[in-house]
Short mmCIF file of the N, C-alpha and C atoms (twelve columns), coordinates in Angstrom:
data_MODEL
# 
_entry.id   MODEL 
# 
loop_
_atom_site.group_PDB 
_atom_site.id 
_atom_site.type_symbol 
_atom_site.label_atom_id 
_atom_site.label_alt_id 
_atom_site.label_comp_id 
_atom_site.label_asym_id 
_atom_site.label_seq_id 
_atom_site.Cartn_x 
_atom_site.Cartn_y 
_atom_site.Cartn_z 
_atom_site.pdbx_PDB_model_num 
ATOM 1   N N  . MET A 1   0.689   -0.970 -0.019 1 
ATOM 2   C CA . MET A 1   0.125   -0.035 -0.051 1 
ATOM 3   C C  . MET A 1   1.025   1.134  0.143  1 
ATOM 4   N N  . ALA A 2   0.699   2.083  -0.808 1 
ATOM 5   C CA . ALA A 2   1.354   3.135  -1.167 1 
ATOM 6   C C  . ALA A 2   0.745   4.254  0.009  1 
ATOM 7   N N  . ILE A 3   1.944   5.178  0.438  1 
ATOM 8   C CA . ILE A 3   1.283   6.165  1.395  1 
ATOM 9   C C  . ILE A 3   1.375   7.489  1.018  1 
ATOM 10  N N  . THR A 4   0.570   8.170  0.802  1 
ATOM 11  C CA . THR A 4   0.431   9.499  0.288  1 
ATOM 12  C C  . THR A 4   1.493   10.606 1.199  1 
ATOM 13  N N  . VAL A 5   2.370   11.408 0.490  1 
ATOM 14  C CA . VAL A 5   3.074   12.273 1.005  1 
ATOM 15  C C  . VAL A 5   2.357   13.548 1.292  1 
ATOM 16  N N  . ILE A 6   2.490   13.938 2.451  1 
ATOM 17  C CA . ILE A 6   1.772   15.295 2.976  1 
ATOM 18  C C  . ILE A 6   2.790   16.284 2.955  1 
ATOM 19  N N  . THR A 7   2.702   17.532 2.271  1 
ATOM 20  C CA . THR A 7   3.759   18.395 2.605  1 
ATOM 21  C C  . THR A 7   3.127   19.703 3.286  1 
ATOM 22  N N  . ALA A 8   4.225   20.355 3.862  1 
ATOM 23  C CA . ALA A 8   3.678   21.419 4.702  1 
ATOM 24  C C  . ALA A 8   2.746   22.331 3.764  1 
ATOM 25  N N  . GLU A 9   3.059   22.663 2.551  1 
ATOM 26  C CA . GLU A 9   2.285   23.474 1.633  1 
ATOM 27  C C  . GLU A 9   0.860   22.783 1.556  1 
ATOM 28  N N  . ASP A 10  0.577   21.461 1.624  1 
ATOM 29  C CA . ASP A 10  -0.650  20.771 1.633  1 
ATOM 30  C C  . ASP A 10  -1.380  21.249 2.964  1 
ATOM 31  N N  . LEU A 11  -0.721  21.149 4.097  1 
ATOM 32  C CA . LEU A 11  -1.354  21.337 5.268  1 
ATOM 33  C C  . LEU A 11  -1.658  22.972 5.356  1 
ATOM 34  N N  . ILE A 12  -0.663  23.986 4.932  1 
ATOM 35  C CA . ILE A 12  -1.209  25.345 4.883  1 
ATOM 36  C C  . ILE A 12  -2.389  25.660 4.047  1 
ATOM 37  N N  . ARG A 13  -2.313  24.825 3.013  1 
ATOM 38  C CA . ARG A 13  -3.675  25.099 2.210  1 
ATOM 39  C C  . ARG A 13  -4.863  24.896 2.668  1 
ATOM 40  N N  . ARG A 14  -4.829  23.536 3.373  1 
ATOM 41  C CA . ARG A 14  -6.021  22.907 3.997  1 
ATOM 42  C C  . ARG A 14  -6.552  23.876 5.140  1 
ATOM 43  N N  . TYR A 15  -5.513  24.280 6.084  1 
ATOM 44  C CA . TYR A 15  -6.023  24.974 7.536  1 
ATOM 45  C C  . TYR A 15  -5.762  26.552 7.601  1 
ATOM 46  N N  . ALA A 16  -4.924  26.896 6.706  1 
ATOM 47  C CA . ALA A 16  -4.630  28.367 7.244  1 
ATOM 48  C C  . ALA A 16  -5.814  29.485 7.156  1 
ATOM 49  N N  . ASP A 17  -6.658  29.192 6.203  1 
ATOM 50  C CA . ASP A 17  -7.704  30.266 6.359  1 
ATOM 51  C C  . ASP A 17  -8.498  30.260 7.603  1 
ATOM 52  N N  . ASP A 18  -8.657  28.758 8.292  1 
ATOM 53  C CA . ASP A 18  -9.316  28.840 9.587  1 
ATOM 54  C C  . ASP A 18  -8.664  29.215 10.642 1 
ATOM 55  N N  . ILE A 19  -7.347  28.638 10.563 1 
ATOM 56  C CA . ILE A 19  -6.448  29.029 11.833 1 
ATOM 57  C C  . ILE A 19  -6.010  30.571 11.628 1 
ATOM 58  N N  . ALA A 20  -5.927  30.969 10.664 1 
ATOM 59  C CA . ALA A 20  -5.887  32.471 10.559 1 
ATOM 60  C C  . ALA A 20  -6.902  33.495 10.995 1 
ATOM 61  N N  . TYR A 21  -7.936  33.133 10.630 1 
ATOM 62  C CA . TYR A 21  -9.216  33.851 11.269 1 
ATOM 63  C C  . TYR A 21  -9.376  33.848 12.765 1 
ATOM 64  N N  . VAL A 22  -9.042  32.635 13.449 1 
ATOM 65  C CA . VAL A 22  -9.045  32.476 15.014 1 
ATOM 66  C C  . VAL A 22  -7.840  33.270 15.572 1 
ATOM 67  N N  . ALA A 23  -6.669  33.127 14.660 1 
ATOM 68  C CA . ALA A 23  -5.421  33.905 15.540 1 
ATOM 69  C C  . ALA A 23  -5.473  35.353 15.032 1 
ATOM 70  N N  . GLU A 24  -6.789  35.714 14.278 1 
ATOM 71  C CA . GLU A 24  -6.868  37.166 13.863 1 
ATOM 72  C C  . GLU A 24  -5.679  37.706 13.264 1 
ATOM 73  N N  . GLU A 25  -5.304  37.012 11.986 1 
ATOM 74  C CA . GLU A 25  -4.378  37.519 10.979 1 
ATOM 75  C C  . GLU A 25  -4.447  37.159 9.577  1 
ATOM 76  N N  . THR A 26  -3.352  37.501 8.813  1 
ATOM 77  C CA . THR A 26  -4.005  36.923 7.323  1 
ATOM 78  C C  . THR A 26  -3.431  35.585 7.465  1 
ATOM 79  N N  . PRO A 27  -3.849  34.843 6.563  1 
ATOM 80  C CA . PRO A 27  -3.514  33.429 6.119  1 
ATOM 81  C C  . PRO A 27  -2.120  33.247 6.021  1 
ATOM 82  N N  . ALA A 28  -1.455  32.323 6.531  1 
ATOM 83  C CA . ALA A 28  0.024   32.061 6.414  1 
ATOM 84  C C  . ALA A 28  0.178   31.810 5.135  1 
ATOM 85  N N  . ALA A 29  1.339   32.075 4.702  1 
ATOM 86  C CA . ALA A 29  2.055   31.501 3.311  1 
ATOM 87  C C  . ALA A 29  3.147   30.762 3.453  1 
ATOM 88  N N  . ASP A 30  3.899   30.637 4.777  1 
ATOM 89  C CA . ASP A 30  4.726   29.759 4.840  1 
ATOM 90  C C  . ASP A 30  4.551   29.075 6.020  1 
ATOM 91  N N  . LEU A 31  5.509   27.839 6.441  1 
ATOM 92  C CA . LEU A 31  5.481   27.166 7.774  1 
ATOM 93  C C  . LEU A 31  5.634   27.701 8.999  1 
ATOM 94  N N  . ASP A 32  6.683   28.753 8.923  1 
ATOM 95  C CA . ASP A 32  7.025   29.616 10.191 1 
ATOM 96  C C  . ASP A 32  5.642   30.374 10.565 1 
ATOM 97  N N  . ALA A 33  5.046   31.018 9.791  1 
ATOM 98  C CA . ALA A 33  3.840   31.785 9.850  1 
ATOM 99  C C  . ALA A 33  2.690   30.810 10.410 1 
ATOM 100 N N  . PHE A 34  2.567   29.740 9.784  1 
ATOM 101 C CA . PHE A 34  1.613   28.840 10.191 1 
ATOM 102 C C  . PHE A 34  1.788   28.499 11.718 1 
ATOM 103 N N  . ILE A 35  2.759   28.078 11.705 1 
ATOM 104 C CA . ILE A 35  3.274   27.485 13.334 1 
ATOM 105 C C  . ILE A 35  2.711   28.542 14.311 1 
ATOM 106 N N  . SER A 36  3.270   29.787 13.987 1 
ATOM 107 C CA . SER A 36  3.051   31.056 14.952 1 
ATOM 108 C C  . SER A 36  1.475   30.998 15.018 1 
ATOM 109 N N  . GLN A 37  0.658   30.971 14.031 1 
ATOM 110 C CA . GLN A 37  -0.949  31.121 14.104 1 
ATOM 111 C C  . GLN A 37  -1.506  29.950 14.731 1 
ATOM 112 N N  . LEU A 38  -0.990  28.743 14.485 1 
ATOM 113 C CA . LEU A 38  -1.476  27.636 15.296 1 
ATOM 114 C C  . LEU A 38  -1.459  27.966 16.906 1 
ATOM 115 N N  . ASP A 39  -0.159  28.429 17.483 1 
ATOM 116 C CA . ASP A 39  -0.043  29.023 18.817 1 
ATOM 117 C C  . ASP A 39  -0.948  29.978 19.122 1 
ATOM 118 N N  . ALA A 40  -1.196  31.004 18.354 1 
ATOM 119 C CA . ALA A 40  -2.146  32.218 18.748 1 
ATOM 120 C C  . ALA A 40  -3.615  31.921 18.675 1 
ATOM 121 N N  . ALA A 41  -4.062  30.837 17.600 1 
ATOM 122 C CA . ALA A 41  -5.193  30.337 17.756 1 
ATOM 123 C C  . ALA A 41  -5.645  29.503 18.849 1 
ATOM 124 N N  . ALA A 42  -4.586  28.624 19.294 1 
ATOM 125 C CA . ALA A 42  -4.637  27.754 20.428 1 
ATOM 126 C C  . ALA A 42  -4.908  28.530 21.769 1 
ATOM 127 N N  . SER A 43  -4.318  29.621 21.724 1 
ATOM 128 C CA . SER A 43  -4.390  30.618 22.788 1 
ATOM 129 C C  . SER A 43  -5.733  31.118 22.999 1 
ATOM 130 N N  . ASN A 44  -6.122  31.879 21.544 1 
ATOM 131 C CA . ASN A 44  -7.613  32.204 21.561 1 
ATOM 132 C C  . ASN A 44  -8.788  31.367 21.812 1 
ATOM 133 N N  . TYR A 45  -8.474  29.824 21.392 1 
ATOM 134 C CA . TYR A 45  -9.514  28.969 21.588 1 
ATOM 135 C C  . TYR A 45  -9.531  28.740 23.296 1 
ATOM 136 N N  . ASP A 46  -8.563  28.696 23.959 1 
ATOM 137 C CA . ASP A 46  -8.227  28.221 25.276 1 
ATOM 138 C C  . ASP A 46  -8.937  29.587 26.024 1 
ATOM 139 N N  . ARG A 47  -8.812  30.645 25.586 1 
ATOM 140 C CA . ARG A 47  -9.406  31.786 26.484 1 
ATOM 141 C C  . ARG A 47  -10.848 31.906 26.255 1 
ATOM 142 N N  . ALA A 48  -11.451 31.155 25.156 1 
ATOM 143 C CA . ALA A 48  -12.794 31.318 24.692 1 
ATOM 144 C C  . ALA A 48  -13.556 29.889 25.412 1 
ATOM 145 N N  . GLY A 49  -12.633 28.775 25.875 1 
ATOM 146 C CA . GLY A 49  -13.245 28.132 26.425 1 
ATOM 147 C C  . GLY A 49  -13.582 26.738 25.185 1 
ATOM 148 N N  . ILE A 50  -12.968 26.899 24.299 1 
ATOM 149 C CA . ILE A 50  -13.231 26.037 23.425 1 
ATOM 150 C C  . ILE A 50  -12.121 24.849 23.373 1 
ATOM 151 N N  . ASN A 51  -12.714 23.407 23.542 1 
ATOM 152 C CA . ASN A 51  -12.003 22.269 23.687 1 
ATOM 153 C C  . ASN A 51  -11.184 21.862 22.475 1 
ATOM 154 N N  . GLY A 52  -9.924  21.511 22.770 1 
ATOM 155 C CA . GLY A 52  -9.398  21.214 21.360 1 
ATOM 156 C C  . GLY A 52  -8.013  21.872 20.975 1 
ATOM 157 N N  . HIS A 53  -7.856  22.888 21.842 1 
ATOM 158 C CA . HIS A 53  -6.800  23.764 21.699 1 
ATOM 159 C C  . HIS A 53  -5.229  22.855 21.800 1 
ATOM 160 N N  . GLU A 54  -5.277  22.082 22.612 1 
ATOM 161 C CA . GLU A 54  -4.307  21.224 22.992 1 
ATOM 162 C C  . GLU A 54  -3.706  20.643 21.870 1 
ATOM 163 N N  . ASP A 55  -4.511  20.089 21.136 1 
ATOM 164 C CA . ASP A 55  -3.979  19.441 19.549 1 
ATOM 165 C C  . ASP A 55  -3.636  20.413 18.824 1 
ATOM 166 N N  . LEU A 56  -3.893  21.660 18.868 1 
ATOM 167 C CA . LEU A 56  -3.421  22.552 18.111 1 
ATOM 168 C C  . LEU A 56  -1.852  22.872 18.384 1 
ATOM 169 N N  . GLU A 57  -1.931  22.983 19.713 1 
ATOM 170 C CA . GLU A 57  -0.242  23.151 20.027 1 
ATOM 171 C C  . GLU A 57  0.569   22.028 19.907 1 
ATOM 172 N N  . THR A 58  0.123   20.904 19.923 1 
ATOM 173 C CA . THR A 58  0.835   19.579 19.735 1 
ATOM 174 C C  . THR A 58  1.061   19.307 17.929 1 
ATOM 175 N N  . ALA A 59  0.088   19.909 17.197 1 
ATOM 176 C CA . ALA A 59  0.547   19.737 15.707 1 
ATOM 177 C C  . ALA A 59  1.332   21.063 15.632 1 
ATOM 178 N N  . ALA A 60  1.446   22.027 16.247 1 
ATOM 179 C CA . ALA A 60  2.298   23.106 15.994 1 
ATOM 180 C C  . ALA A 60  3.828   22.434 16.451 1 
ATOM 181 N N  . ILE A 61  3.931   21.613 17.350 1 
ATOM 182 C CA . ILE A 61  5.073   21.053 17.749 1 
ATOM 183 C C  . ILE A 61  5.758   20.118 16.838 1 
ATOM 184 N N  . HIS A 62  4.845   19.103 16.174 1 
ATOM 185 C CA . HIS A 62  4.935   18.229 15.147 1 
ATOM 186 C C  . HIS A 62  5.547   19.239 13.781 1 
ATOM 187 N N  . LEU A 63  4.796   20.261 13.573 1 
ATOM 188 C CA . LEU A 63  5.259   21.141 12.444 1 
ATOM 189 C C  . LEU A 63  6.591   21.654 12.531 1 
ATOM 190 N N  . ASP A 64  6.696   22.021 13.886 1 
ATOM 191 C CA . ASP A 64  8.374   22.550 14.181 1 
ATOM 192 C C  . ASP A 64  9.207   21.591 14.021 1 
ATOM 193 N N  . GLU A 65  9.182   20.090 14.329 1 
ATOM 194 C CA . GLU A 65  9.997   19.278 14.385 1 
ATOM 195 C C  . GLU A 65  10.217  18.718 12.623 1 
ATOM 196 N N  . ALA A 66  9.165   18.770 11.942 1 
ATOM 197 C CA . ALA A 66  9.241   18.589 10.617 1 
ATOM 198 C C  . ALA A 66  10.141  19.718 10.009 1 
ATOM 199 N N  . ARG A 67  9.764   20.874 10.430 1 
ATOM 200 C CA . ARG A 67  10.824  21.908 9.802  1 
ATOM 201 C C  . ARG A 67  12.217  21.891 9.990  1 
ATOM 202 N N  . ASN A 68  12.616  21.153 11.379 1 
ATOM 203 C CA . ASN A 68  13.904  21.129 11.402 1 
ATOM 204 C C  . ASN A 68  14.513  19.690 11.010 1 
ATOM 205 N N  . SER A 69  13.939  18.866 10.762 1 
ATOM 206 C CA . SER A 69  14.230  17.622 10.279 1 
ATOM 207 C C  . SER A 69  15.047  17.721 9.308  1 
ATOM 208 N N  . ILE A 70  16.071  16.631 9.183  1 
ATOM 209 C CA . ILE A 70  16.988  16.647 8.008  1 
ATOM 210 C C  . ILE A 70  16.720  15.535 7.224  1 
ATOM 211 N N  . ASP A 71  15.902  14.419 7.930  1 
ATOM 212 C CA . ASP A 71  15.650  13.117 7.541  1 
ATOM 213 C C  . ASP A 71  14.173  12.965 7.036  1 
ATOM 214 N N  . GLU A 72  14.224  12.684 5.542  1 
ATOM 215 C CA . GLU A 72  12.791  13.054 4.949  1 
ATOM 216 C C  . GLU A 72  11.833  12.238 5.840  1 
ATOM 217 N N  . THR A 73  12.164  10.877 5.908  1 
ATOM 218 C CA . THR A 73  11.105  10.078 6.675  1 
ATOM 219 C C  . THR A 73  10.492  10.588 7.804  1 
ATOM 220 N N  . ALA A 74  11.366  11.010 8.707  1 
ATOM 221 C CA . ALA A 74  10.920  11.629 9.928  1 
ATOM 222 C C  . ALA A 74  9.794   12.955 9.535  1 
ATOM 223 N N  . ARG A 75  10.361  13.744 8.641  1 
ATOM 224 C CA . ARG A 75  9.642   14.993 8.317  1 
ATOM 225 C C  . ARG A 75  8.184   14.468 7.721  1 
ATOM 226 N N  . ASN A 76  8.267   13.532 7.260  1 
ATOM 227 C CA . ASN A 76  7.112   13.032 6.653  1 
ATOM 228 C C  . ASN A 76  6.051   12.538 7.797  1 
ATOM 229 N N  . VAL A 77  6.591   11.962 8.880  1 
ATOM 230 C CA . VAL A 77  5.925   11.368 10.041 1 
ATOM 231 C C  . VAL A 77  5.355   12.386 10.623 1 
ATOM 232 N N  . PHE A 78  6.212   13.791 10.833 1 
ATOM 233 C CA . PHE A 78  5.922   14.667 11.817 1 
ATOM 234 C C  . PHE A 78  4.687   15.382 11.097 1 
ATOM 235 N N  . LEU A 79  4.486   15.428 9.926  1 
ATOM 236 C CA . LEU A 79  3.686   16.070 8.791  1 
ATOM 237 C C  . LEU A 79  2.552   15.638 8.984  1 
ATOM 238 N N  . ARG A 80  2.449   14.000 8.765  1 
ATOM 239 C CA . ARG A 80  1.240   13.183 8.960  1 
ATOM 240 C C  . ARG A 80  0.551   13.413 10.219 1 
ATOM 241 N N  . ARG A 81  1.502   13.388 11.290 1 
ATOM 242 C CA . ARG A 81  0.813   13.602 12.777 1 
ATOM 243 C C  . ARG A 81  0.084   14.792 12.840 1 
ATOM 244 N N  . ALA A 82  0.797   15.675 12.504 1 
ATOM 245 C CA . ALA A 82  0.321   17.194 12.588 1 
ATOM 246 C C  . ALA A 82  -1.261  17.142 11.748 1 
ATOM 247 N N  . ASP A 83  -1.265  16.672 10.610 1 
ATOM 248 C CA . ASP A 83  -2.693  16.362 9.720  1 
ATOM 249 C C  . ASP A 83  -3.451  15.726 10.455 1 
ATOM 250 N N  . GLN A 84  -3.064  14.595 11.107 1 
ATOM 251 C CA . GLN A 84  -3.962  13.581 11.858 1 
ATOM 252 C C  . GLN A 84  -4.503  14.542 13.146 1 
ATOM 253 N N  . LEU A 85  -3.795  15.368 13.771 1 
ATOM 254 C CA . LEU A 85  -4.586  16.285 14.823 1 
ATOM 255 C C  . LEU A 85  -5.262  17.085 14.320 1 
ATOM 256 N N  . LEU A 86  -4.910  17.791 13.093 1 
ATOM 257 C CA . LEU A 86  -5.804  18.985 12.634 1 
ATOM 258 C C  . LEU A 86  -7.002  18.591 11.729 1 
ATOM 259 N N  . SER A 87  -6.909  17.506 11.072 1 
ATOM 260 C CA . SER A 87  -8.042  17.236 10.218 1 
ATOM 261 C C  . SER A 87  -9.279  16.878 11.044 1 
ATOM 262 N N  . PRO A 88  -9.648  16.362 12.056 1 
ATOM 263 C CA . PRO A 88  -11.016 16.332 12.483 1 
ATOM 264 C C  . PRO A 88  -11.450 17.610 13.465 1 
ATOM 265 N N  . ILE A 89  -10.625 18.651 13.580 1 
ATOM 266 C CA . ILE A 89  -11.027 19.644 14.700 1 
ATOM 267 C C  . ILE A 89  -10.763 20.974 14.048 1 
ATOM 268 N N  . VAL A 90  -10.205 21.537 12.939 1 
ATOM 269 C CA . VAL A 90  -10.000 22.982 12.666 1 
ATOM 270 C C  . VAL A 90  -10.981 23.556 12.140 1 
ATOM 271 N N  . TRP A 91  -11.957 22.687 11.171 1 
ATOM 272 C CA . TRP A 91  -13.054 23.602 10.759 1 
ATOM 273 C C  . TRP A 91  -14.088 23.558 11.926 1 
ATOM 274 N N  . ASP A 92  -14.519 22.534 12.439 1 
ATOM 275 C CA . ASP A 92  -15.487 22.626 13.609 1 
ATOM 276 C C  . ASP A 92  -15.161 23.745 14.614 1 
ATOM 277 N N  . MET A 93  -13.840 23.567 15.098 1 
ATOM 278 C CA . MET A 93  -13.473 24.627 16.247 1 
ATOM 279 C C  . MET A 93  -13.553 26.066 15.565 1 
ATOM 280 N N  . ALA A 94  -13.301 26.545 14.391 1 
ATOM 281 C CA . ALA A 94  -13.334 27.661 13.699 1 
ATOM 282 C C  . ALA A 94  -14.974 28.140 13.646 1 
ATOM 283 N N  . GLN A 95  -15.607 27.104 13.309 1 
ATOM 284 C CA . GLN A 95  -17.060 27.433 13.236 1 
ATOM 285 C C  . GLN A 95  -17.434 27.737 14.585 1 
ATOM 286 N N  . GLU A 96  -17.234 27.053 15.599 1 
ATOM 287 C CA . GLU A 96  -17.528 27.307 17.075 1 
ATOM 288 C C  . GLU A 96  -17.081 28.803 17.268 1 
ATOM 289 N N  . TYR A 97  -15.955 29.086 17.012 1 
ATOM 290 C CA . TYR A 97  -15.559 30.246 17.367 1 
ATOM 291 C C  . TYR A 97  -16.264 31.522 16.595 1 
ATOM 292 N N  . ARG A 98  -16.596 31.363 15.350 1 
ATOM 293 C CA . ARG A 98  -17.259 32.081 14.564 1 
ATOM 294 C C  . ARG A 98  -18.438 32.446 15.514 1 
ATOM 295 N N  . GLU A 99  -19.197 31.280 15.619 1 
ATOM 296 C CA . GLU A 99  -20.474 31.820 16.347 1 
ATOM 297 C C  . GLU A 99  -20.604 32.529 17.676 1 
ATOM 298 N N  . MET A 100 -19.269 32.136 18.549 1 
ATOM 299 C CA . MET A 100 -19.050 32.982 19.905 1 
ATOM 300 C C  . MET A 100 -18.906 34.181 19.466 1 
ATOM 301 N N  . VAL A 101 -17.922 34.711 18.239 1 
ATOM 302 C CA . VAL A 101 -17.784 36.026 18.014 1 
ATOM 303 C C  . VAL A 101 -19.006 36.777 17.023 1 
ATOM 304 N N  . GLY A 102 -19.833 36.020 16.588 1 
ATOM 305 C CA . GLY A 102 -20.874 36.509 15.869 1 
ATOM 306 C C  . GLY A 102 -20.882 36.746 14.400 1 
ATOM 307 N N  . ASP A 103 -19.592 36.065 13.976 1 
ATOM 308 C CA . ASP A 103 -19.633 36.084 12.514 1 
ATOM 309 C C  . ASP A 103 -20.403 34.818 11.761 1 
# 
């Protein structure tokens, strides 16, 4: 079975708009900005009492590890782990946040 490779650009494309909304910034264009926005969004979710912010923090750690990894296999594992954390929660949490702030 072939494993689909996930890139940092894939993750940014999938999640940047929702994360940027909660981080109150423009959508990230690179991994450094995306990691920063994940941290800011996690903090905003925590203050709003929205569960799941810990997974954003963990995803940011995985992305940082991927960014700093010189081993391609390890980088792919960290990117996949980040995606597995973000995939089930980003859209739902952003919608909950939008409802709380009235958008």
